Tab-separated table of C-alpha atoms in Angstrom:
chain	number	residue	atom	x	y	z
A	1	UNK	CA	-2.214	18.567	3.630
A	2	UNK	CA	-3.316	15.156	2.354
A	3	UNK	CA	-0.347	13.150	1.035
A	4	UNK	CA	-1.759	9.607	0.999
A	5	UNK	CA	-2.266	7.910	-2.353
A	6	UNK	CA	-3.131	4.324	-3.196
A	7	UNK	CA	-0.564	2.719	-5.425
A	8	UNK	CA	1.827	-0.128	-6.068
A	9	UNK	CA	5.375	-0.906	-4.901
A	10	UNK	CA	7.825	-3.667	-4.145
A	11	UNK	CA	8.410	-5.218	-7.556
A	12	UNK	CA	11.795	-5.644	-9.201
A	13	UNK	CA	10.439	-4.712	-12.632
A	14	UNK	CA	9.539	-1.120	-11.747
A	15	UNK	CA	7.257	0.402	-14.381
A	16	UNK	CA	6.542	-0.878	-17.878
A	17	UNK	CA	6.558	1.905	-20.459
A	18	UNK	CA	6.184	4.347	-17.571
A	19	UNK	CA	3.099	2.579	-16.210
A	20	UNK	CA	2.091	0.362	-13.320
A	21	UNK	CA	-1.610	-0.484	-13.545
A	22	UNK	CA	-4.350	-2.371	-11.778
A	23	UNK	CA	-5.562	-5.565	-13.475
A	24	UNK	CA	-7.140	-4.568	-16.777
A	25	UNK	CA	-8.664	-6.132	-19.886
A	26	UNK	CA	-5.719	-5.007	-22.028
A	27	UNK	CA	-3.230	-6.654	-19.644
A	28	UNK	CA	-1.282	-3.375	-19.672
A	29	UNK	CA	1.527	-3.104	-17.082
A	30	UNK	CA	-0.354	-5.265	-14.542
A	31	UNK	CA	1.061	-4.515	-11.101
A	32	UNK	CA	0.877	-8.141	-9.965
A	33	UNK	CA	2.773	-9.378	-13.002
A	34	UNK	CA	5.385	-6.684	-12.352
A	35	UNK	CA	5.866	-8.057	-8.819
A	36	UNK	CA	4.235	-5.154	-6.978
A	37	UNK	CA	1.919	-5.156	-3.968
A	38	UNK	CA	-0.928	-2.758	-3.245
A	39	UNK	CA	0.301	0.056	-0.999
A	40	UNK	CA	-0.627	3.430	0.403
A	41	UNK	CA	2.113	5.944	-0.194
A	42	UNK	CA	2.375	8.883	2.179
A	43	UNK	CA	4.789	11.544	3.310
A	44	UNK	CA	5.239	11.492	7.073
A	45	UNK	CA	7.465	13.924	8.957
A	46	UNK	CA	10.259	12.003	10.711
A	47	UNK	CA	9.079	13.462	14.029
A	48	UNK	CA	5.704	11.695	13.543
A	49	UNK	CA	6.964	8.393	12.134
A	50	UNK	CA	6.906	6.508	15.442
A	51	UNK	CA	3.247	7.515	15.944
A	52	UNK	CA	2.455	6.256	12.444
A	53	UNK	CA	4.366	3.026	13.099
A	54	UNK	CA	2.368	2.383	16.282
A	55	UNK	CA	-0.896	2.761	14.342
A	56	UNK	CA	0.447	0.526	11.561
A	57	UNK	CA	1.373	-2.213	14.039
A	58	UNK	CA	-2.046	-1.950	15.701
A	59	UNK	CA	-3.625	-2.999	12.371
A	60	UNK	CA	-2.408	-6.542	13.047
A	61	UNK	CA	-4.261	-8.834	15.444
A	62	UNK	CA	-2.776	-10.453	18.561
A	63	UNK	CA	-1.255	-13.207	16.405
A	64	UNK	CA	0.291	-10.834	13.864
A	65	UNK	CA	-2.268	-11.310	11.093
A	66	UNK	CA	-3.614	-8.369	9.119
A	67	UNK	CA	-7.431	-8.105	8.977
A	68	UNK	CA	-7.648	-9.431	5.410
A	69	UNK	CA	-4.995	-12.156	5.811
A	70	UNK	CA	-7.416	-14.997	5.153
A	71	UNK	CA	-9.144	-13.311	2.211
A	72	UNK	CA	-6.648	-11.225	0.257
A	73	UNK	CA	-3.578	-13.410	-0.092
A	74	UNK	CA	-0.587	-13.561	-2.364
A	75	UNK	CA	2.243	-11.302	-3.376
A	76	UNK	CA	-0.122	-8.465	-4.329
A	77	UNK	CA	-1.184	-8.208	-0.677
A	78	UNK	CA	2.083	-8.715	1.197
A	79	UNK	CA	2.994	-6.318	3.994
A	80	UNK	CA	5.414	-3.588	2.917
A	81	UNK	CA	6.771	-0.494	4.608
A	82	UNK	CA	8.839	1.690	2.316
A	83	UNK	CA	11.430	3.848	4.060
A	84	UNK	CA	14.144	6.059	2.574
A	85	UNK	CA	17.354	4.149	3.317
A	86	UNK	CA	15.498	0.898	4.068
A	87	UNK	CA	16.756	-1.193	6.981
A	88	UNK	CA	19.699	1.112	7.679
A	89	UNK	CA	17.405	4.081	8.345
A	90	UNK	CA	16.689	5.295	11.860
A	91	UNK	CA	13.023	5.054	10.821
A	92	UNK	CA	13.372	1.266	10.507
A	93	UNK	CA	14.522	1.172	14.136
A	94	UNK	CA	11.431	3.158	15.116
A	95	UNK	CA	9.224	0.727	13.200
A	96	UNK	CA	10.661	-2.246	15.082
A	97	UNK	CA	10.370	-0.354	18.393
A	98	UNK	CA	6.703	0.399	17.649
A	99	UNK	CA	6.102	-3.279	16.957
A	100	UNK	CA	7.698	-4.301	20.248
A	101	UNK	CA	5.796	-1.588	22.108
A	102	UNK	CA	2.459	-2.819	20.700
A	103	UNK	CA	2.910	-6.486	21.572
A	104	UNK	CA	5.753	-7.697	19.325
A	105	UNK	CA	3.359	-9.337	16.865
A	106	UNK	CA	5.393	-8.818	13.691
A	107	UNK	CA	8.670	-9.925	12.251
A	108	UNK	CA	10.501	-7.722	9.788
A	109	UNK	CA	12.584	-8.701	6.788
A	110	UNK	CA	14.518	-6.715	4.234
A	111	UNK	CA	12.453	-6.520	1.066
A	112	UNK	CA	14.343	-7.732	-1.976
A	113	UNK	CA	11.586	-7.143	-4.516
A	114	UNK	CA	8.943	-9.617	-5.681
A	115	UNK	CA	8.817	-10.973	-2.109
A	116	UNK	CA	6.300	-13.626	-1.064
A	117	UNK	CA	3.250	-12.932	1.087
A	118	UNK	CA	4.417	-14.253	4.445
A	119	UNK	CA	1.994	-14.081	7.373
A	120	UNK	CA	3.212	-12.021	10.335
A	121	UNK	CA	6.094	-10.521	8.322
A	122	UNK	CA	6.392	-6.967	7.065
A	123	UNK	CA	9.053	-6.248	4.464
A	124	UNK	CA	11.080	-3.073	4.902
A	125	UNK	CA	11.709	-1.654	1.444
A	126	UNK	CA	14.270	0.994	0.538
A	127	UNK	CA	12.216	3.550	-1.373
A	128	UNK	CA	15.218	4.547	-3.505
A	129	UNK	CA	15.319	0.992	-4.922
A	130	UNK	CA	11.586	0.245	-4.747
A	131	UNK	CA	9.594	3.447	-5.248
A	132	UNK	CA	5.837	3.660	-5.045
A	133	UNK	CA	3.839	4.156	-8.228
A	134	UNK	CA	0.579	6.074	-7.826
A	135	UNK	CA	-2.586	4.136	-8.603
A	136	UNK	CA	-5.360	5.083	-10.957
A	137	UNK	CA	-7.749	7.892	-10.052
A	138	UNK	CA	-10.618	5.455	-9.416
A	139	UNK	CA	-8.504	3.713	-6.753
A	140	UNK	CA	-8.074	6.880	-4.725
A	141	UNK	CA	-10.355	7.746	-1.799
A	142	UNK	CA	-13.072	5.174	-2.472
A	143	UNK	CA	-15.317	3.301	-0.055
A	144	UNK	CA	-14.027	0.120	1.529
A	145	UNK	CA	-15.242	-3.309	0.506
A	146	UNK	CA	-16.339	-4.553	3.921
A	147	UNK	CA	-19.871	-3.998	5.161
A	148	UNK	CA	-20.232	-0.489	6.581
A	149	UNK	CA	-17.073	0.943	4.986
A	150	UNK	CA	-18.922	3.782	3.335
A	151	UNK	CA	-17.242	7.146	3.526
A	152	UNK	CA	-18.719	10.610	2.993
A	153	UNK	CA	-18.724	12.301	-0.397
A	154	UNK	CA	-16.235	14.841	0.966
A	155	UNK	CA	-13.734	11.942	1.104
A	156	UNK	CA	-14.842	10.139	-2.069
A	157	UNK	CA	-14.562	13.319	-4.142
A	158	UNK	CA	-10.933	14.084	-3.206
A	159	UNK	CA	-9.419	12.258	-6.206
A	160	UNK	CA	-11.484	14.178	-8.746
A	161	UNK	CA	-10.676	17.432	-6.935
A	162	UNK	CA	-6.941	16.651	-7.075
A	163	UNK	CA	-7.230	15.673	-10.751
A	164	UNK	CA	-8.978	18.967	-11.546
A	165	UNK	CA	-6.037	20.755	-9.919
A	166	UNK	CA	-3.666	18.900	-12.264
A	167	UNK	CA	-2.585	15.825	-10.328
A	168	UNK	CA	-1.609	13.015	-12.700
A	169	UNK	CA	-2.988	9.570	-11.869
A	170	UNK	CA	-1.336	7.937	-14.877
A	171	UNK	CA	-2.579	6.680	-18.199
A	172	UNK	CA	-3.697	3.162	-17.325
A	173	UNK	CA	-6.806	1.440	-18.682
A	174	UNK	CA	-9.792	1.499	-16.321
A	175	UNK	CA	-10.001	-1.972	-14.797
A	176	UNK	CA	-10.868	-5.425	-16.131
A	177	UNK	CA	-13.894	-4.320	-18.149
A	178	UNK	CA	-12.733	-0.792	-18.796
A	179	UNK	CA	-15.200	0.980	-16.494
A	180	UNK	CA	-12.942	1.598	-13.484
A	181	UNK	CA	-15.444	0.597	-10.831
A	182	UNK	CA	-14.198	-1.834	-8.202
A	183	UNK	CA	-11.536	-3.077	-10.620
A	184	UNK	CA	-14.039	-3.721	-13.401
């Protein structure tokens, strides 16, 4: 079962008229202006959370920087991990343990919403206060932007398959120019 969806989270404003959208020509419910960061939302069984946390921590280099740290910067790209119960959850303890076990490269802070992009820091967000809002269909299951990040059609076609089965990806405008391709 595939539960991952690209989306937005971490802003104090929540949704505007039921929407949180990527940058768009109509300036409708822009996620950045609402204080959100880009996220991947997923449902992970508690028994597998430590394994996930290890893989998450391995995304950061030996100095604690994420791969895009010197390109994508700002509040829209800050590091967030949303956990039911936030810092008081046993899952937060597992996240910190995974960080220590993989080289202790990260610091953790309690997310308070609209947090800054701080290198080497991942904000632990309580998902009851800061839920994730699913992104537009064109943001789901697309190729990466780095050279060689081309995925097979079986992956790229998942969003349209889920939409055909009735999944709702919101009612946001399609990107800056209205075509929904790479944010345009």
